[in-house]
Coordinates of C-alpha atoms in Angstrom, one line a residue:
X1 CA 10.5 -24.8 -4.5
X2 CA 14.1 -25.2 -2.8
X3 CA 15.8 -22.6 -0.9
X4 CA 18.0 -20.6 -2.8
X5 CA 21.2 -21.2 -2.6
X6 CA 23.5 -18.8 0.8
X7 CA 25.8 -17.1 -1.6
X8 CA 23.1 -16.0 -4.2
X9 CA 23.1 -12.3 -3.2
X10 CA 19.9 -11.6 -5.2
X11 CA 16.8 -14.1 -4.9
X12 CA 13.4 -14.2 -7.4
X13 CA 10.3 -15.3 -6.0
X14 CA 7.4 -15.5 -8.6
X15 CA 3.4 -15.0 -7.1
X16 CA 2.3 -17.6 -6.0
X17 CA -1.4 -16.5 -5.8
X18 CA -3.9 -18.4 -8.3
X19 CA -6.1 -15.4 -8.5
X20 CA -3.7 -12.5 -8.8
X21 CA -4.8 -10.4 -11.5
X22 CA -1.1 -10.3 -12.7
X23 CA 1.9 -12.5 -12.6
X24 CA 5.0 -10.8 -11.3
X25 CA 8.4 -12.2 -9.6
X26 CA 9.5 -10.2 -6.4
X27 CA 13.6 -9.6 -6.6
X28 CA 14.9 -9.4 -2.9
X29 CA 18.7 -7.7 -3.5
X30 CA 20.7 -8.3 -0.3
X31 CA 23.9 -6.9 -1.9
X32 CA 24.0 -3.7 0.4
X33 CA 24.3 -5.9 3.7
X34 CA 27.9 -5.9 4.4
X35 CA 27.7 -8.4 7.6
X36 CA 27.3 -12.3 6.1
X37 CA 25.8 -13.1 9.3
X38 CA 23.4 -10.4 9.2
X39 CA 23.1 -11.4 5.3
X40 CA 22.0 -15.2 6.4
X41 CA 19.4 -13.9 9.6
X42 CA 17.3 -11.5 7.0
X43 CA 17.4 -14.5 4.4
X44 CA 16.4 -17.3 6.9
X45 CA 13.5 -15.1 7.6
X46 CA 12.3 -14.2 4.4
X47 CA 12.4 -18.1 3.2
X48 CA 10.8 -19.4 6.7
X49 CA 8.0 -16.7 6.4
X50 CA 7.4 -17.7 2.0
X51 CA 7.4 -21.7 2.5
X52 CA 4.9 -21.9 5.6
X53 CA 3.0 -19.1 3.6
X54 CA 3.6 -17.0 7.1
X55 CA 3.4 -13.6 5.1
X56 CA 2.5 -12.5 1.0
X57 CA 5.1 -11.8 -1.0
X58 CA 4.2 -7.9 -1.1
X59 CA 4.6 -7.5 2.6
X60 CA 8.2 -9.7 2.5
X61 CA 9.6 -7.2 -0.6
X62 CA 7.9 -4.0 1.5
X63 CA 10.1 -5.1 4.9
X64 CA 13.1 -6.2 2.9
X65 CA 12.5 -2.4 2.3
X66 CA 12.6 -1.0 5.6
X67 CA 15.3 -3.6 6.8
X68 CA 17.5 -1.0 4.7
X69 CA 17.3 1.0 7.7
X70 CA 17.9 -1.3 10.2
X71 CA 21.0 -2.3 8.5
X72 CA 22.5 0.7 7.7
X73 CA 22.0 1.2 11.9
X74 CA 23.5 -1.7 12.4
X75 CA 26.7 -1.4 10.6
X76 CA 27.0 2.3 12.1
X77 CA 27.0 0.3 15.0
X78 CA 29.5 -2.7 14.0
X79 CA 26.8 -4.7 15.1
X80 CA 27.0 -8.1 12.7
X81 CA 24.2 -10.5 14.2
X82 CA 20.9 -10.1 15.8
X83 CA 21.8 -12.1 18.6
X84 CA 24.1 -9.1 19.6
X85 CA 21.4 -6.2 19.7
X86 CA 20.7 -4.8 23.1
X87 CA 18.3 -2.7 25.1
X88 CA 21.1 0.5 24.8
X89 CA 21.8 -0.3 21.2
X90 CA 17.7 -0.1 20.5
X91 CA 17.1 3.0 22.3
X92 CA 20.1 4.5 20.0
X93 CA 17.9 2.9 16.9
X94 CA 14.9 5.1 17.8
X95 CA 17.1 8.7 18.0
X96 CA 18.3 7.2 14.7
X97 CA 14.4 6.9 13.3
X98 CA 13.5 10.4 14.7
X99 CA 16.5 11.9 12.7
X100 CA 16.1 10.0 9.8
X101 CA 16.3 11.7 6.8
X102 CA 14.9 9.9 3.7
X103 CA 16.7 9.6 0.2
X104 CA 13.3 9.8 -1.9
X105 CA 11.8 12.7 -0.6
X106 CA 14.4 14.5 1.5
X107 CA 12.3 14.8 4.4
X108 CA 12.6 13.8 8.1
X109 CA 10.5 10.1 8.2
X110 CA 6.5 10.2 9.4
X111 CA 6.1 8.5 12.4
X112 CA 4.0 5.6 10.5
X113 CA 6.9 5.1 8.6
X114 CA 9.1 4.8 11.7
X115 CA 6.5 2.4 13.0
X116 CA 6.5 0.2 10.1
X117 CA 10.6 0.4 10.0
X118 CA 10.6 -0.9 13.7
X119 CA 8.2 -3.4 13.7
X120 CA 10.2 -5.1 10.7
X121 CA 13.0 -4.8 12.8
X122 CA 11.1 -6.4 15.6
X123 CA 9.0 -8.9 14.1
X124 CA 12.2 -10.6 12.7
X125 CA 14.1 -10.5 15.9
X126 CA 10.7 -12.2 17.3
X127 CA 10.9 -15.3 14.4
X128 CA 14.4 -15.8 15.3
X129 CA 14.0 -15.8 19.1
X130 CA 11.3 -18.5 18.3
X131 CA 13.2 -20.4 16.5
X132 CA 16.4 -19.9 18.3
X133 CA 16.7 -19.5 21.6
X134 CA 19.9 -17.2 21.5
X135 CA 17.7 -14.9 20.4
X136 CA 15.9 -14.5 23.2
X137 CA 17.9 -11.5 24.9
X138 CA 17.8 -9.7 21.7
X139 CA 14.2 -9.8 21.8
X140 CA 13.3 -8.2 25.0
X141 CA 15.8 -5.3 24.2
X142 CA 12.4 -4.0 22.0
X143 CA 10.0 -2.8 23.7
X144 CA 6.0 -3.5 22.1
X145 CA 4.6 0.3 23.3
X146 CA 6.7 2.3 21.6
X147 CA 4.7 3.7 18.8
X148 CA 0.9 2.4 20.8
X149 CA -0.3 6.1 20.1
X150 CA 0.4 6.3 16.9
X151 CA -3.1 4.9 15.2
X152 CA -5.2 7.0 17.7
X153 CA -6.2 9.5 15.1
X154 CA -9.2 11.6 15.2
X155 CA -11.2 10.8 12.8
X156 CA -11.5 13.7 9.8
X157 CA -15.1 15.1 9.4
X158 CA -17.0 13.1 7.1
X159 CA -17.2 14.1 3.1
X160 CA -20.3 15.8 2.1
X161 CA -21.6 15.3 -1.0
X162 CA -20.7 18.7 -2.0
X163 CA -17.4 18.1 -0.6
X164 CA -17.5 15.4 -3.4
X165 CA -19.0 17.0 -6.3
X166 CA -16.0 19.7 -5.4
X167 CA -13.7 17.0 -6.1
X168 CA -15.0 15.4 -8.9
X169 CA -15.1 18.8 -10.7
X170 CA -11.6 19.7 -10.1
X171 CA -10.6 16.5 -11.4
X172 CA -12.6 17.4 -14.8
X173 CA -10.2 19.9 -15.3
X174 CA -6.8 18.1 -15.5
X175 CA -4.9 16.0 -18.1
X176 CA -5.0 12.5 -17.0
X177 CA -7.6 10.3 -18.2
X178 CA -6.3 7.9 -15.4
X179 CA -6.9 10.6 -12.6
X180 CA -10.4 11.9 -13.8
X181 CA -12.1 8.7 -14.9
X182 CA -10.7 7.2 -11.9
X183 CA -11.9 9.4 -9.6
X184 CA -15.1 9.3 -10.6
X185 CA -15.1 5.5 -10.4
X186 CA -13.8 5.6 -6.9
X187 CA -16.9 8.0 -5.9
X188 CA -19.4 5.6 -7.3
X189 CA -18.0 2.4 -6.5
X190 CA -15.9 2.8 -2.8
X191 CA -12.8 0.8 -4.0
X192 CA -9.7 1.0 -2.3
X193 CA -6.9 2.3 -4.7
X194 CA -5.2 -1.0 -5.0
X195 CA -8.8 -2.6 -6.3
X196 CA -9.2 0.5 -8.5
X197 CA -5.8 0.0 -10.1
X198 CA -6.3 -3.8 -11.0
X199 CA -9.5 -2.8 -13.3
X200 CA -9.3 -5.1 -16.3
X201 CA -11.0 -3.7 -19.9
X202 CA -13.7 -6.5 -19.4
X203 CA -14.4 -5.3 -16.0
X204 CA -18.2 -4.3 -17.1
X205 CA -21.0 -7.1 -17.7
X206 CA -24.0 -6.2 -18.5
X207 CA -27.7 -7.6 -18.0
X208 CA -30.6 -7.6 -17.6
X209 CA -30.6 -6.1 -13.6
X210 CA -28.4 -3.7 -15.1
X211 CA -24.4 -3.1 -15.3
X212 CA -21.8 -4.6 -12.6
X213 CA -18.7 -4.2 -12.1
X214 CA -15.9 -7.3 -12.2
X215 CA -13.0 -6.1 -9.8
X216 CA -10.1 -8.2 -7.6
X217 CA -10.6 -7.7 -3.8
X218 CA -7.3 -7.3 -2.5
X219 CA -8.4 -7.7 1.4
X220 CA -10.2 -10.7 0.2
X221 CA -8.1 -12.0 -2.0
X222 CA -10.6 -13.1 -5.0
X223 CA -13.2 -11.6 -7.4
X224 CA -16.2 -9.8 -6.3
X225 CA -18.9 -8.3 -8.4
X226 CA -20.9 -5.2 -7.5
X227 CA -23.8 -3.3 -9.3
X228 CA -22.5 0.0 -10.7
X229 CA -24.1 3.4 -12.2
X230 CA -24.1 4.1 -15.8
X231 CA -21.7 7.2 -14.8
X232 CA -19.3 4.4 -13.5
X233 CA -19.9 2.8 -17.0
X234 CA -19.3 6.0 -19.0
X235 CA -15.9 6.8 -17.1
X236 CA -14.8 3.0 -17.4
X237 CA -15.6 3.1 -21.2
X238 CA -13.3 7.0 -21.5
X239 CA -10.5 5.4 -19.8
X240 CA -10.5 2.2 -22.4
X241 CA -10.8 4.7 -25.2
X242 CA -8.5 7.0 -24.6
X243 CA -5.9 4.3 -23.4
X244 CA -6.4 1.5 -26.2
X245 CA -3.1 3.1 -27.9
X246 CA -1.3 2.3 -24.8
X247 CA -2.4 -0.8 -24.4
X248 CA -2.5 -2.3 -27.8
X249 CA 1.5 -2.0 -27.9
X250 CA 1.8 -3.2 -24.0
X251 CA 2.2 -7.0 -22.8
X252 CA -0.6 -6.3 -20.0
X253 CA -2.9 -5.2 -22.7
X254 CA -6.3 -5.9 -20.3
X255 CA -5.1 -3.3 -17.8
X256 CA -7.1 -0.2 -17.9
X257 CA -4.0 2.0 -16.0
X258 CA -0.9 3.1 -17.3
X259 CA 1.6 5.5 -16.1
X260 CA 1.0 9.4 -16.3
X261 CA 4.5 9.7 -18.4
X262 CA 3.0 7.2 -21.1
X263 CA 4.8 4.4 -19.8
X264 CA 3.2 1.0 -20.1
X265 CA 2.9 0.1 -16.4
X266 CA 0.4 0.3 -14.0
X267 CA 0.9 3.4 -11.6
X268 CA 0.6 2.3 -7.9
X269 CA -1.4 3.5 -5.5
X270 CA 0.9 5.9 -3.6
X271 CA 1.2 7.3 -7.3
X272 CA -2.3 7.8 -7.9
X273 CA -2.7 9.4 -4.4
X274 CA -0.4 11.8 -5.2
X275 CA -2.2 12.7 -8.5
X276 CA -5.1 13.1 -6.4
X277 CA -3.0 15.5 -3.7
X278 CA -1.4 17.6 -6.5
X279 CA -4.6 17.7 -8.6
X280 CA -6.7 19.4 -5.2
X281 CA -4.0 21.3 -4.8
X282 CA -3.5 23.0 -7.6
X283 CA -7.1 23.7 -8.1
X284 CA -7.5 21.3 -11.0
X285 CA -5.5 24.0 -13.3
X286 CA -2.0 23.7 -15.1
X287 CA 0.0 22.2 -12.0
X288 CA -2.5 19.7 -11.7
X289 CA -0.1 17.1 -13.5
X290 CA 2.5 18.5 -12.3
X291 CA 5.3 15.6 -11.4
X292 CA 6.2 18.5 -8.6
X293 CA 3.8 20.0 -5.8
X294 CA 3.6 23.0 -6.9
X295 CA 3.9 25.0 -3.6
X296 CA 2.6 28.7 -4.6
X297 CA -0.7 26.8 -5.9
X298 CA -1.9 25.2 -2.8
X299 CA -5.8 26.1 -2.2
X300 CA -6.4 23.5 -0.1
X301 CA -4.9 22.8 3.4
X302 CA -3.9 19.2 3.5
X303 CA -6.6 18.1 5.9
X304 CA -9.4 18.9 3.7
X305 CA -7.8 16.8 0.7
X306 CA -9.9 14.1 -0.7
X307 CA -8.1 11.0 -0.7
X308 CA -10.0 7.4 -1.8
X309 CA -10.5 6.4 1.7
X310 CA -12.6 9.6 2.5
X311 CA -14.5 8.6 -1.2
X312 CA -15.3 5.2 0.4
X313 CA -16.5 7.0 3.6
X314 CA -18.9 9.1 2.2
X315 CA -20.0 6.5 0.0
X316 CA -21.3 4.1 3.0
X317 CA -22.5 7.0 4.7
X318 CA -24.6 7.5 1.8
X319 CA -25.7 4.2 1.4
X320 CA -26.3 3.8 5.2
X321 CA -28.7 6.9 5.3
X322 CA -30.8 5.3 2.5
X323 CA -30.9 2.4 4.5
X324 CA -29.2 -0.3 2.9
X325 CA -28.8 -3.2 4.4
X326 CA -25.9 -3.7 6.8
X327 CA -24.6 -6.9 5.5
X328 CA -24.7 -5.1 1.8
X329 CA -22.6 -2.1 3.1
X330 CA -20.4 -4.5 5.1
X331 CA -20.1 -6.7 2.1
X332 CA -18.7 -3.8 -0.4
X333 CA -16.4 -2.2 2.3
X334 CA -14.6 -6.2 3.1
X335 CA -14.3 -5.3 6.5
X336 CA -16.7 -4.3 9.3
X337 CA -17.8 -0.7 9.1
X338 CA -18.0 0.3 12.5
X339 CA -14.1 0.8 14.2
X340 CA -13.1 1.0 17.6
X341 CA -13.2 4.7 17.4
X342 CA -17.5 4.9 16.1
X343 CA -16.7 5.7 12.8
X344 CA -16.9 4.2 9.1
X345 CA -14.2 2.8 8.1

C-alpha cells in the first residue's frame, strides 16, 4: 500500500489482520491540526509505525486520539514543529494535563489518562529523534519518570464467590440481555471484555468431552478453544435468542452483541464496563440501564464494584485452589499469572 498522499487531510487504513473477527477501516482525521508542519510530523509517524508493522492499527487511531491534546497545547503555545519543544515548554504541558478538563465527561483527566496522553506525546518525539537527528534536543526535554508511580496500585481484595454470586444476581435483575448473559459468561469463562465482545453465534461446539467455547484471543491474536459449563451454554443460547431480531436485519449478523439503544453495533468494552458500574450501582433495579449514573442510587462504593478483570481473578483463584494445573491456568489467562506485585493477574 502507498503512502497517502501530504495534502489528504483524512487517511483510511483497512485491518490488516488475517484473523480479526471483523473487517473495519480506521479513519485518522488530521483536519483540527492548524500547523502543516506539525500536520506532516504526526503523519510521518503514523505511516512509519503501519508499513514496518511497528504498532496495530487500534493503538495508532487510540494515540491519534490523545495527540488531540498535545496539539491543542501546542498551538496555545504557537509552537508549529516538534523540533521546537523544550524542557520549559514540557513542564508547562504537565500543568496543562493536571488541569485538563475533558469534553466527554466534564471531568478533570485520571492520571492514567494523562500518562497515556504523554507517552503519545513522547513516544513520537522518540521515532522522530531516531530518525532525525534534529530531534534530538526535543527529546530530552521529556523526562521518562514522570508518571513511574502511577501502576503501583495495591492490589483490591480478591472476589469471593459470594462476592460473585452477589453480582451475578444483581445482574438478573436488569434489562439487557447483553449485560446479564454476559456477565454470567464472564464468571464462567475469565475472558477479558474485548474477547467477550467478539463472541460469534457459532461460538459453542459440542462433543463428545462436552461443550467448548470458540472465542478470538485478543492478547494472542488468534483463536483459542476452552471447555465451558452448561450455564455458559444456557446464557450464550439467551443472548442468540433474544438478539436474532437484531441480527437478522444487521450486516454483522454472527455477532452475538449489539448496542443497549438497539442499535446494530457492537458496544465496546468501556461501554459494557459501564453497564456493569451502573448496574452494581443501582442495585440491579430501575437505574440499572440507566444511560446516566444515577447518583442518589449508589449502594456500592466504587472499590467494591465488580468489574471483568476481578471475574477473571476469582476465577483462577478458583481453579488454582482445585489444583489445576499451572500451565492450564496460564494457558486461559494469555499471560503469566503471577505479577510483580504476588498477585493474579
Amino acid at each position: 500500500m502507498k503512502r497517502p498522499k501530504g495534502d489528504e487531510i483524512c487517511w483510511s487504513f483497512p485491518e490488516t489482520d488475517p484473523d480479526k473477527p471483523w473487517k473495519k477501516n480506521y479513519r485518522f482525521d488530521f483536519s483540527y491540526i492548524h500547523s502543516v508542519a506539525l500536520r506532516k510530523e504526526l503523519q510521518d509517524y503514523i505511516w512509519g509505525c503501519y508499513r514496518n508493522g511497528d504498532k496495530k492499527l487500534a493503538t495508532l487511531r487510540q494515540e491519534h486520539s490523545w495527540f488531540k491534546y498535545y496539539e491543542a497545547w501546542l498551538s496555545d503555545r504557537g509552537i508549529t514543529s516538534l523540533a521546537r519543544v523544550r524542557r520549559v515548554d514540557v513542564e508547562g504541558f504537565l500543568t496543562y494535563l493536571h488541569t485538563c478538563i475533558s469534553k466527554r465527561t466534564g471531568r478533570q483527566l485520571r492520571l492514567i489518562t494523562q500518562k497515556h496522553i504523554y507517552d503519545t506525546a513522547r513516544g513520537i518525539h522518540l521515532w522522530h529523534a531516531v530518525h532525525k537527528e534534529t530531534y534530538a534536543d526535543s527529546l530530552r526535554a521529556f523526562p521518562s519518570d514522570v508518571y513511574q508511580k502511577i501502576n503501583r496500585i495495591t492490589p483490591l481484595e480478591a472476589a469471593s464467590r459470594d462476592d460473585v454470586a452477589r453480582f451475578l444476581q444483581c445482574l438478573e435483575q436488569t434489562d439487557n440481555p447483553c449485560l446479564r448473559c454476559g456477565g454470567r459468561i464472564l464468571a464462567e469463562t475469565g475472558l477479558s471484555a474485548c474477547d467477550l465482545l467478539d463472541l460469534r453465534t457459532d461460538c459453542i461446539h459440542t462433543d463428545h468431552t462436552g461443550a467448548h467455547l470458540r472465542y478470538y484471543h485478543h492478547r494472542k491474536r488468534r483463536y483459542c478453544v476452552i471447555p465451558v459449563s452448561q450455564a455458559c451454554v444456557r446464557a450464550v443460547q439467551t443472548l442468540i435468542g433474544q438478539t436474532e431480531a437484531l441480527r437478522s436485519g444487521a450486516e454483522q449478523h454472527l455477532f452475538l452483541y449489539f448496542d443497549k439503544r438497539m442499535q446494530v453495533c457492537t458496544p465496546s468494552p468501556d461501554v459494557f464496563r459501564y453497564w456493569m458500574r451502573c448496574a452494581q450501582r443501582a442495585g440491579g433495579g430501575e437505574h440499572a440501564d440507566a444511560l446516566q449514573e444515577a447518583a442518589t442510587a449508589c449502594n456500592m462504593p466504587h472499590e467494591d464494584l465488580m468489574t471483568a478483570t476481578r471475574l477473571r481473578q476469582a476465577l483462577f483463584y478458583d481453579m488454582w485452589e482445585q489444583k489445576v494445573p499451572y500451565m492450564v491456568i496460564r494457558e486461559l489467562a494469555g499471560v503469566p499469572l503471577f505479577s510483580e506485585r504476588g498477585s493474579i493477574v
